[in-house]
Coordinates of C-alpha atoms and ligand atoms in Angstrom, one line a residue:
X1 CA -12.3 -17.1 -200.1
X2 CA -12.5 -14.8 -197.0
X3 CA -9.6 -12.3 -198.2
X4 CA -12.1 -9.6 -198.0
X5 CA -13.6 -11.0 -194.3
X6 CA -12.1 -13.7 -192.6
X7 CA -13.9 -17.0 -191.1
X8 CA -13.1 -15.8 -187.7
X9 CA -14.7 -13.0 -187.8
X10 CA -18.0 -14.5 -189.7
X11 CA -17.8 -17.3 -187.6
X12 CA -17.5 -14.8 -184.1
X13 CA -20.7 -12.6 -185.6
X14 CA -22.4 -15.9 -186.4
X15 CA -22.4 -17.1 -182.6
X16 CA -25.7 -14.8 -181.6
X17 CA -27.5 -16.8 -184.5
X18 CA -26.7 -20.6 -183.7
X19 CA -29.9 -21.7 -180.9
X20 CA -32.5 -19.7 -183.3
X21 CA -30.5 -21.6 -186.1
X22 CA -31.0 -24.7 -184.9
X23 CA -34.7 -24.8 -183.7
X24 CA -35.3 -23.3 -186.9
X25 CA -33.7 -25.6 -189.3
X26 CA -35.3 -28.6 -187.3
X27 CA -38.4 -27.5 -187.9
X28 CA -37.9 -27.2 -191.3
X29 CA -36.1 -30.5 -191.5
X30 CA -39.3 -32.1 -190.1
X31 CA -41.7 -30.4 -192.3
X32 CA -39.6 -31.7 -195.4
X33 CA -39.4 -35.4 -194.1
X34 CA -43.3 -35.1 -194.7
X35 CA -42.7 -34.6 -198.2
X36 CA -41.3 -36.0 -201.1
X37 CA -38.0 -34.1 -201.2
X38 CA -34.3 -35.1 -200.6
X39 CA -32.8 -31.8 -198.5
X40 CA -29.3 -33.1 -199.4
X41 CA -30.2 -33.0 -203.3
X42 CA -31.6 -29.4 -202.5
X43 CA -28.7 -28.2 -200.8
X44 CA -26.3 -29.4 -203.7
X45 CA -28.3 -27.6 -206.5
X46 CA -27.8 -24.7 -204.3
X47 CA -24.5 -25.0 -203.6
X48 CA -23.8 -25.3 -207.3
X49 CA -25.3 -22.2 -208.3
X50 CA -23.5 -19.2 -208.6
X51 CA -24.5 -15.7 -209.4
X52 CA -22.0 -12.4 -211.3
X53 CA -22.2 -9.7 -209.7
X54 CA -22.6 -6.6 -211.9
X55 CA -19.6 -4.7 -211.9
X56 CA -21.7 -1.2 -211.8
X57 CA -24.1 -2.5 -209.9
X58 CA -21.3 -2.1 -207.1
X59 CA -21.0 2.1 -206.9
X60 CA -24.2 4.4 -206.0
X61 CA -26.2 4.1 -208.5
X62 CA -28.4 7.4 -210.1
X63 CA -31.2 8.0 -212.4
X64 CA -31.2 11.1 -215.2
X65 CA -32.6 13.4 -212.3
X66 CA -29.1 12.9 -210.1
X67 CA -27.3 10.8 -208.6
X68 CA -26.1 10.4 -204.4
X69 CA -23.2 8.7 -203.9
X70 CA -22.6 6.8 -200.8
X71 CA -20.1 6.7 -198.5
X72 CA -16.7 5.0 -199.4
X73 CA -18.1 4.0 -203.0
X74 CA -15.1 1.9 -204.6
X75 CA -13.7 4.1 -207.5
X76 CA -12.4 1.7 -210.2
X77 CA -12.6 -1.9 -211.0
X78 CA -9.9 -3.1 -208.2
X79 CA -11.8 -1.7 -205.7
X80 CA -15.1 -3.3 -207.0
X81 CA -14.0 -6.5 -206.9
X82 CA -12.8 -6.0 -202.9
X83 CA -16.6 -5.2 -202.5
X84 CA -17.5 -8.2 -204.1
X85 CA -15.3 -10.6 -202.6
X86 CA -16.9 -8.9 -199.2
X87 CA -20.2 -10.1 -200.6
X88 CA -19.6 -13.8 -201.6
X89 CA -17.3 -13.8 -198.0
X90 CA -20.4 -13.1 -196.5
X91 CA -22.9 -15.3 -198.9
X92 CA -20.9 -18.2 -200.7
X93 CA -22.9 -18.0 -204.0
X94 CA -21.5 -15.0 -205.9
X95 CA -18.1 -16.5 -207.0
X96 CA -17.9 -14.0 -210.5
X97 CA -18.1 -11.0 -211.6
X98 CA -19.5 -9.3 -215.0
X99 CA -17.2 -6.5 -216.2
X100 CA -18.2 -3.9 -218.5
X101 CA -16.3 -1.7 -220.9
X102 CA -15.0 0.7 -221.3
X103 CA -15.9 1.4 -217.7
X104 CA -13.8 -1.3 -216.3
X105 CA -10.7 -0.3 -218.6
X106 CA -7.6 -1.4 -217.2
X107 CA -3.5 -1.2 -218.1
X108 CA -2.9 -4.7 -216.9
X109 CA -6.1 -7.1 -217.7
X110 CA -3.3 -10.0 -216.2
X111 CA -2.9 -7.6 -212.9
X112 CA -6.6 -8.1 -212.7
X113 CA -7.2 -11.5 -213.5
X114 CA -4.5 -11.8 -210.7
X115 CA -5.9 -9.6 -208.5
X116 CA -9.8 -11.4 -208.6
X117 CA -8.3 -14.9 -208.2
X118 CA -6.8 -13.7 -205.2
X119 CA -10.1 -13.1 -203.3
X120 CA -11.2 -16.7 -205.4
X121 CA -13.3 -14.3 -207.8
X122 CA -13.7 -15.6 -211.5
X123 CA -15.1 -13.2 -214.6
X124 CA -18.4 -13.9 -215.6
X125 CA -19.5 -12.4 -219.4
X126 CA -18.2 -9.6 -220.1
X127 CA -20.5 -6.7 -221.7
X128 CA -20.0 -4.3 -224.2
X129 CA -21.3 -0.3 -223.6
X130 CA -21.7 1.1 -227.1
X131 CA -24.8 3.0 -225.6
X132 CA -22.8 6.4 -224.3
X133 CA -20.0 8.5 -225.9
X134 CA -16.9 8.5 -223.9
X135 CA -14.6 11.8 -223.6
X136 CA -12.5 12.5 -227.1
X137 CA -14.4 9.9 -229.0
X138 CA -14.3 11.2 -232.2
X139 CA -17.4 9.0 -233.9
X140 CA -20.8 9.5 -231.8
X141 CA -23.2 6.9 -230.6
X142 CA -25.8 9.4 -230.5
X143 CA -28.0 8.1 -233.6
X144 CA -26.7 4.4 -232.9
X145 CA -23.9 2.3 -232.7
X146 CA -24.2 -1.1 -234.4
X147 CA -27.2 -0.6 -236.5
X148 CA -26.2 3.3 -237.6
X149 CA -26.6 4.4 -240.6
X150 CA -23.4 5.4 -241.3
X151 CA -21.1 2.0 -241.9
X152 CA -17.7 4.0 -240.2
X153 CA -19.8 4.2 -237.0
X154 CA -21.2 0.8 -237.2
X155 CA -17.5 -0.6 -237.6
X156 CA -16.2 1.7 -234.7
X157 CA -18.7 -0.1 -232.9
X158 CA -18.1 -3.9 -234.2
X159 CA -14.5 -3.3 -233.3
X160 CA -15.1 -2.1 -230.1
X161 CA -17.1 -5.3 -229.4
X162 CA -14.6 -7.7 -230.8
X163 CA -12.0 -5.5 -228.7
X164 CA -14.3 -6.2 -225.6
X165 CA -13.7 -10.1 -226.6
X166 CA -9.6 -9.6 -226.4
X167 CA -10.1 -8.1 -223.0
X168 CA -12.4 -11.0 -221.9
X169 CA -10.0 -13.7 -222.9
X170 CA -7.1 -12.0 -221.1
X171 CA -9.5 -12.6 -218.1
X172 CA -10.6 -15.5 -218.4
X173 CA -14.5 -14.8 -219.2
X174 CA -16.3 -17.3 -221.4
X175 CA -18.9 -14.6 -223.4
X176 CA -20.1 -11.5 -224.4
X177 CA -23.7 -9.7 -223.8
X178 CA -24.5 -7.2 -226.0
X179 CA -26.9 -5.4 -225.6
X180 CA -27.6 -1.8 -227.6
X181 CA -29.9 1.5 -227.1
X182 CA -30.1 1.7 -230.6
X183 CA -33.6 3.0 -232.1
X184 CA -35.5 6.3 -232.5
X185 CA -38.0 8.7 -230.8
X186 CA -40.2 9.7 -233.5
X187 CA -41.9 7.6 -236.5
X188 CA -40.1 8.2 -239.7
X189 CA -37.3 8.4 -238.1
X190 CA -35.6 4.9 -238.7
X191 CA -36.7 2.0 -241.4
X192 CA -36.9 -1.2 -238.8
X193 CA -35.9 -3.1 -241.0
X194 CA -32.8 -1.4 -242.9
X195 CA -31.4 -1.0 -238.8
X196 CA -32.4 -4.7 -238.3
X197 CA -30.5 -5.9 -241.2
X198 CA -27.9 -3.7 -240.0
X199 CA -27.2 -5.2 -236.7
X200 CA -27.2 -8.4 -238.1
X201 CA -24.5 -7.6 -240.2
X202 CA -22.7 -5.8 -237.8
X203 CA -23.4 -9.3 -235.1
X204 CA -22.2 -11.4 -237.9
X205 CA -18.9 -10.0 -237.5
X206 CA -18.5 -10.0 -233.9
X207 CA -19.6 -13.9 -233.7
X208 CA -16.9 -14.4 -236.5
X209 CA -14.3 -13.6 -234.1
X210 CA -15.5 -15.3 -230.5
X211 CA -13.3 -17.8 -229.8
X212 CA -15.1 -21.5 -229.8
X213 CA -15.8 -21.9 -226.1
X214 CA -17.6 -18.7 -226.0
X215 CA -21.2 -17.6 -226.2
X216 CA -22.7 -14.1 -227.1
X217 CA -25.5 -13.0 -225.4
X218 CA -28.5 -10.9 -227.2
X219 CA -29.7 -8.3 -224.4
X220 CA -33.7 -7.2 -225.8
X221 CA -35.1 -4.3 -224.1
X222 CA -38.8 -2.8 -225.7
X223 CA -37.9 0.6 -224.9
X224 CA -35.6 3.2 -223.5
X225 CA -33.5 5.0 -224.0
X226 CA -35.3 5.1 -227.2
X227 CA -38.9 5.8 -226.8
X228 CA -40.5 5.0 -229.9
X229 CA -39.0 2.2 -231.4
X230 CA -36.2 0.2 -230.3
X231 CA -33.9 -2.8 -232.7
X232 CA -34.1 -5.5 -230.5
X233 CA -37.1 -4.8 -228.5
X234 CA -38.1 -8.0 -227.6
X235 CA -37.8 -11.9 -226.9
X236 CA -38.8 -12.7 -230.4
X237 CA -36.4 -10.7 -232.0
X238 CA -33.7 -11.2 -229.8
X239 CA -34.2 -15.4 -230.9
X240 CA -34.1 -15.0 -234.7
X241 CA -31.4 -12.8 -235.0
X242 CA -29.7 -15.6 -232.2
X243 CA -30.9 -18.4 -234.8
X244 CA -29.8 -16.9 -237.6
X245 CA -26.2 -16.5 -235.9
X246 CA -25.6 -19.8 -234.8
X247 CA -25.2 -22.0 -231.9
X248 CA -23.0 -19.5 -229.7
X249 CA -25.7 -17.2 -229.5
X250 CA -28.1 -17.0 -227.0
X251 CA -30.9 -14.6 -225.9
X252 CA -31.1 -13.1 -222.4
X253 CA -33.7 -12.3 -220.1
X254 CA -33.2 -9.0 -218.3
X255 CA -36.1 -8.9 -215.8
X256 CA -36.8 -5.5 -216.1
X257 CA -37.1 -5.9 -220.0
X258 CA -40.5 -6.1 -220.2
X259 CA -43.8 -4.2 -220.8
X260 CA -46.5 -4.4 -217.4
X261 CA -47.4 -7.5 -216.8
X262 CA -45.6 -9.6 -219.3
X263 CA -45.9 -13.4 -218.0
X264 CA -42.0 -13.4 -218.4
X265 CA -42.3 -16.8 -217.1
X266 CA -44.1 -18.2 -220.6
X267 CA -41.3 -16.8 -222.2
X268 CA -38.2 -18.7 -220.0
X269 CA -40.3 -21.7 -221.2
X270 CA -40.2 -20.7 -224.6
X271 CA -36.4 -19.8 -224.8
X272 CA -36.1 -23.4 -222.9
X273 CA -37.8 -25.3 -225.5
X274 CA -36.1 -23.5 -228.4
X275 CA -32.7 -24.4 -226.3
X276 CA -31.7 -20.5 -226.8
X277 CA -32.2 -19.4 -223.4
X278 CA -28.5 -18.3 -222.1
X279 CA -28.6 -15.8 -220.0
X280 CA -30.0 -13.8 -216.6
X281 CA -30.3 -10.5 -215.2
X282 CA -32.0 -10.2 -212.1
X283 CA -33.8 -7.2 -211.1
X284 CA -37.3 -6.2 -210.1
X285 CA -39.7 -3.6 -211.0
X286 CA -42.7 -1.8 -210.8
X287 CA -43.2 0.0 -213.6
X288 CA -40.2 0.1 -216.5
X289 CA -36.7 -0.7 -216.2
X290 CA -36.8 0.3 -212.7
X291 CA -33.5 -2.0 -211.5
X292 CA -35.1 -2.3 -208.1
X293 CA -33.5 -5.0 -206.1
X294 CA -34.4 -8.6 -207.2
X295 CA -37.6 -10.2 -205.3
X296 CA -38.2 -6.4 -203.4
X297 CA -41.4 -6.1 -205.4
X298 CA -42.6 -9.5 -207.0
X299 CA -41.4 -12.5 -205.5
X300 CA -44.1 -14.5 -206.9
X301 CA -42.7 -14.0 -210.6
X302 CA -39.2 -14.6 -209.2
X303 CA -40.8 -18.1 -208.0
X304 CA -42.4 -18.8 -210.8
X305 CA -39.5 -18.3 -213.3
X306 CA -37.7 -19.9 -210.9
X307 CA -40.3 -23.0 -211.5
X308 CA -40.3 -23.1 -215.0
X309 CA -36.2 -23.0 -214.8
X310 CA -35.9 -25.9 -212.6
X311 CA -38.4 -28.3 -214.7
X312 CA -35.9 -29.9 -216.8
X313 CA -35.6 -33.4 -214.5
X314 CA -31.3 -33.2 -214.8
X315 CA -31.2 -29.7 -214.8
X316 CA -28.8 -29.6 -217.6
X317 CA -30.1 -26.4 -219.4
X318 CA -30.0 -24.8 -216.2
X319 CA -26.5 -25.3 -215.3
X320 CA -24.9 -23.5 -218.9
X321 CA -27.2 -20.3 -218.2
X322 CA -25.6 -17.6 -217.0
X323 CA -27.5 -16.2 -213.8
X324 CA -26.2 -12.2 -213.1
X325 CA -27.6 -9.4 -211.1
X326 CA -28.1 -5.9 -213.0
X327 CA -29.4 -3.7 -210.8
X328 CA -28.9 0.1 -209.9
X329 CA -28.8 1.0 -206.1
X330 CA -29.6 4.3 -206.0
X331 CA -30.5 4.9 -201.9
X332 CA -28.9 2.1 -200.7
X333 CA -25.1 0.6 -200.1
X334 CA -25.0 -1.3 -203.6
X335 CA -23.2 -4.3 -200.7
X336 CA -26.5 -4.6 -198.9
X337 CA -28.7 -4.4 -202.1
X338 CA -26.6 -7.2 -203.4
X339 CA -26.7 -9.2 -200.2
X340 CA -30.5 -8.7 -200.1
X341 CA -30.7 -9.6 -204.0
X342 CA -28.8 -12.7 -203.4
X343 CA -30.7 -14.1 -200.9
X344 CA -33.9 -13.5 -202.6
X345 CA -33.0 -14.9 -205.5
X346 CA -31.6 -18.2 -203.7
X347 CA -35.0 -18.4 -202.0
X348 CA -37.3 -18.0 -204.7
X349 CA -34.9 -20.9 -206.4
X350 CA -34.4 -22.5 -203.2
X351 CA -38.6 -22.5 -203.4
X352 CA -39.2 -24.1 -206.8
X353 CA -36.9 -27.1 -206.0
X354 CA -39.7 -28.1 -203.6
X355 CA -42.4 -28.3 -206.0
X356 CA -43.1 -31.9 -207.1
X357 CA -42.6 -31.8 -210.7
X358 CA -44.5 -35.0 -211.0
X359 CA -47.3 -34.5 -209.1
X360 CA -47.7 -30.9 -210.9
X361 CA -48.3 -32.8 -214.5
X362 CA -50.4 -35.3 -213.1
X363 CA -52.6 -32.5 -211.1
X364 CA -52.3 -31.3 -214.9
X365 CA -53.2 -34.2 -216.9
X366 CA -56.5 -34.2 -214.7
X367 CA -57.6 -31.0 -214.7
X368 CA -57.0 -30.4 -211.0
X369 CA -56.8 -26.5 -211.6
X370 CA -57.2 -25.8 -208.1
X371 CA -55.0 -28.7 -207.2
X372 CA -51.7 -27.8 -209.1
X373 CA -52.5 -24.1 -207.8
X374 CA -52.3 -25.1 -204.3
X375 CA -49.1 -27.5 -205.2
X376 CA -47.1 -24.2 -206.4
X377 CA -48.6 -22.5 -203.4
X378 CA -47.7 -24.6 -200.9
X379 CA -44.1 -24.3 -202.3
X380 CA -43.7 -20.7 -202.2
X381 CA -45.3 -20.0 -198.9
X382 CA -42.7 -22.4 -197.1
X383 CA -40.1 -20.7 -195.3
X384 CA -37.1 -21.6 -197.1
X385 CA -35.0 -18.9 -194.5
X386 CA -33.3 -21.5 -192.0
X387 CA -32.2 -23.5 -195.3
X388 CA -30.2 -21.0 -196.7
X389 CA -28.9 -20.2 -193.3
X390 CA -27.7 -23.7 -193.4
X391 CA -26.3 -24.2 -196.0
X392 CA -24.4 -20.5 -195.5
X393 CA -22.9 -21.6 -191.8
X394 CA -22.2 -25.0 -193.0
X395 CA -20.0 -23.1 -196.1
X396 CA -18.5 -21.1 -193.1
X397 CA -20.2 -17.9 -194.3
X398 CA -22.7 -15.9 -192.7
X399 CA -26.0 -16.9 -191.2
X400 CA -26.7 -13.2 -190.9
X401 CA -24.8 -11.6 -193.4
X402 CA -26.4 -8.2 -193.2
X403 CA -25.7 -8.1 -189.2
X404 CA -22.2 -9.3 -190.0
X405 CA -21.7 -6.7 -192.9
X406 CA -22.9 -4.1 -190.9
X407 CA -20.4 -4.8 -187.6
X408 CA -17.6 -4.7 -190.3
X409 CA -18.0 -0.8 -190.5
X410 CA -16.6 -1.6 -193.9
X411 CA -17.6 1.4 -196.2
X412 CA -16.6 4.0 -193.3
X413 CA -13.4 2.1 -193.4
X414 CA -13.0 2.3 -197.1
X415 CA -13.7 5.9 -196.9
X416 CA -10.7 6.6 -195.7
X417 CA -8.8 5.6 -198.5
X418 CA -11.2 5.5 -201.4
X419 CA -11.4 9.3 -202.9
X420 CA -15.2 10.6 -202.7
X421 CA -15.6 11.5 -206.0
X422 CA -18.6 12.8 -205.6
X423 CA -20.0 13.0 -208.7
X424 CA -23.7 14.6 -208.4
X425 CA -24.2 14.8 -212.2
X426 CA -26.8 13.0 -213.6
X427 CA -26.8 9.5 -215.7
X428 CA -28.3 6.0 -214.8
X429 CA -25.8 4.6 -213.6
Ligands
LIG1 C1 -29.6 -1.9 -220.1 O1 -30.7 -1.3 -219.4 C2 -28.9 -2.9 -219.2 O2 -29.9 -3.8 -218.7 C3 -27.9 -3.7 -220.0 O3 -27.7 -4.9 -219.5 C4 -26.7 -2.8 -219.7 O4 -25.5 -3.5 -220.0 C5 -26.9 -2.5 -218.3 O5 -28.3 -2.3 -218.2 C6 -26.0 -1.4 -217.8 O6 -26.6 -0.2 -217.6
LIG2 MN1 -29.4 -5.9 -218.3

């Protein structure tokens, strides 16, 4: 750690900060002496939590109207992981990254284990992109990968996920997400179940050939890019086909995955109970699979995922999950988004560690609607802020990390030696 920024100069921006710092976290110290809660257990849960940071999430991100890149955007998978290690410099909770191929291709996957370990960066799952057609590739993806119809396509595509499984072992990642675009725009135009039947087949494989410690991670998304009907569309189908696997497979949430107003909190609780809840990606939305930045437009339902997360009394469920961020930064500096997203994710975890568990299923057990309303509310309208800070200046990291990003200059630095590529063309990210 601080390779990418060093202590000095977080601990020279973090001067400005330490009177408000203190008065603040006092307070707050107080308030929680009034209450149940043991700050030093808090502070340990959060301390052991880490989030990946989504290799793509890292350049400018676009949708299929265009795209803007930003100044000094890194340009390959070396320079992404600088930009990362400037984050968790900064934050202390981002200690992985998520990889995804074939974007993050590489000669040498030792020269980048290396080169990750160096900033103290691990790899978190790494993810499979049988969803777009890369240059020369002589079988298409264009009416589906692992469920095609043809079996040389579906193949092309196993193989490419059990090559994705190689790579992760050279660096040291512990699982695979797969998730697909497979499905079709217009009725008639697939059997759901023949394409069903299909993937499973084709998953079969792949889990044949993960190595023991490793998991594999079912991705369900209800639509796009297919707009009529989609494989695995949703949480339902994403936990038989992980049943019918076997224990290394796990469904994942992806935020964004889900139609309006789905209470994606009910279905954390459900993947908890069925013990097939494995992975995270953290995102918000407003209407679709927008990949705003996580807690920028719902912070309640972060909270309250958050809630149902942290009710297991030992928190051993929560500890195997894998927590990422997939998110697309499209006007911002993907560092900043990721910075925000961070935080707002630690807060909105940071916030359900302060609901009394017990006195929620007594308030329960008697019917105290209003009651058990008012216990969550109480939670998430405390200021967890000066906590966080805490915990961040007592790590040595940054109590402000957006002011101390910011005085870094960094991108306009980077810019000088990173190529622009400026690449205008179209394509989420
Ligand atoms: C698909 O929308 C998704 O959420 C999957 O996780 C992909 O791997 C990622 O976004 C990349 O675009
Ligand atoms: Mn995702």
């Amino acid at each position: 750690m601080f390779e990418a920024v060093t202590k000095n100069r977080i601990e020279e921006n973090n001067k400005s900060f330490l009177d408000e710092q203190a008065r603040d976290y006092d307070y707050f110290q107080e308030k929680l002496l009034r209450t149940n809660n043991d700050i030093n257990l808090i502070k340990k849960k959060i301390n052991n939590f880490n989030l990946a940071l989504p290799s793509w999430g890292l350049g400018t991100g676009g949708t299929r109207f265009g795209r803007f890149p930003g100044i000094g955007d890194p340009n390959n998978i070396f320079q992404k992981i600088e930009d990362s290690a400037v984050i968790n410099d900064l934050m202390g909770a981002t200690n992985s990254v998520s990889p995804h191929f074939p974007w993050d291709n590489v000669d040498d996957y030792k020269e980048l284990k290396d080169y990750a370990n160096k900033f103290d960066l691990k790899f978190d799952l790494v993810n499979s992109n049988t969803f777009q057609d890369q240059t020369n590739q002589e079988h298409s993806y264009k009416f589906g990968s692992l469920t095609n119809n043809s079996k040389k396509i579906r193949d092309k595509a196993t193989e490419f996920n059990i090559e994705c499984i190689r790579k992760g072992k050279l660096i040291g990642s512990k699982g695979l997400t797969v998730w697909i675009g497979d499905g079709g725009n217009y009725p008639g135009q697939q059997n759901f179940s023949k394409s069903l039947n299909n993937y499973m087949v084709s998953m079969k494989d792949i889990y044949s050939n993960l190595p023991d410690d490793w998991k594999i991670l079912l991705e369900y998304k209800p639509y796009e890019p297919a707009f009529y009907s989609t494989v695995v569309n949703d949480w339902g189908t994403s936990y038989i086909c992980a049943k019918e696997l076997g224990q290394k497979a796990m469904c994942l949430i992806d935020l964004g995955h889900h139609l309006p107003n789905t209470n994606i909190e009910m279905i954390v609780s459900r993947l908890i109970d069925l013990k097939k809840l494995g992975g995270f990606h953290f995102n918000d939305s407003q209407y679709g699979d927008d990949d705003l930045d996580s807690g920028s437009i719902n912070p309640h339902q972060l909270f309250l995922i958050f809630n149902e997360l942290t009710e297991e009394k030992n928190m051993e469920n929560f500890n195997k999950i894998n927590y990422m961020i997939d998110q697309s930064h499209n006007l911002t500096d993907p560092i900043e988004s990721l910075i925000q997203s961070t935080n707002e994710i630690l807060v909105a975890y940071a916030k359900s560690l302060l609901v009394d568990k017990a006195k929620l299923e007594s308030l329960q057990n008697d019917n105290d609607i209003i009651g058990a309303s008012n216990l969550l509310k109480v939670a998430f309208n405390t200021d967890v802020y000066s906590l966080l800070k805490q915990i961040r200046l007592e790590n040595h990291n940054a109590i402000n990390p957006i002011f101390t990003y910011r005085k870094l200059n960094y991108k306009n630095e980077k810019a000088k030696e990173r190529k622009n590529l400026k690449t205008p063309s179209p394509g989420i990210i």
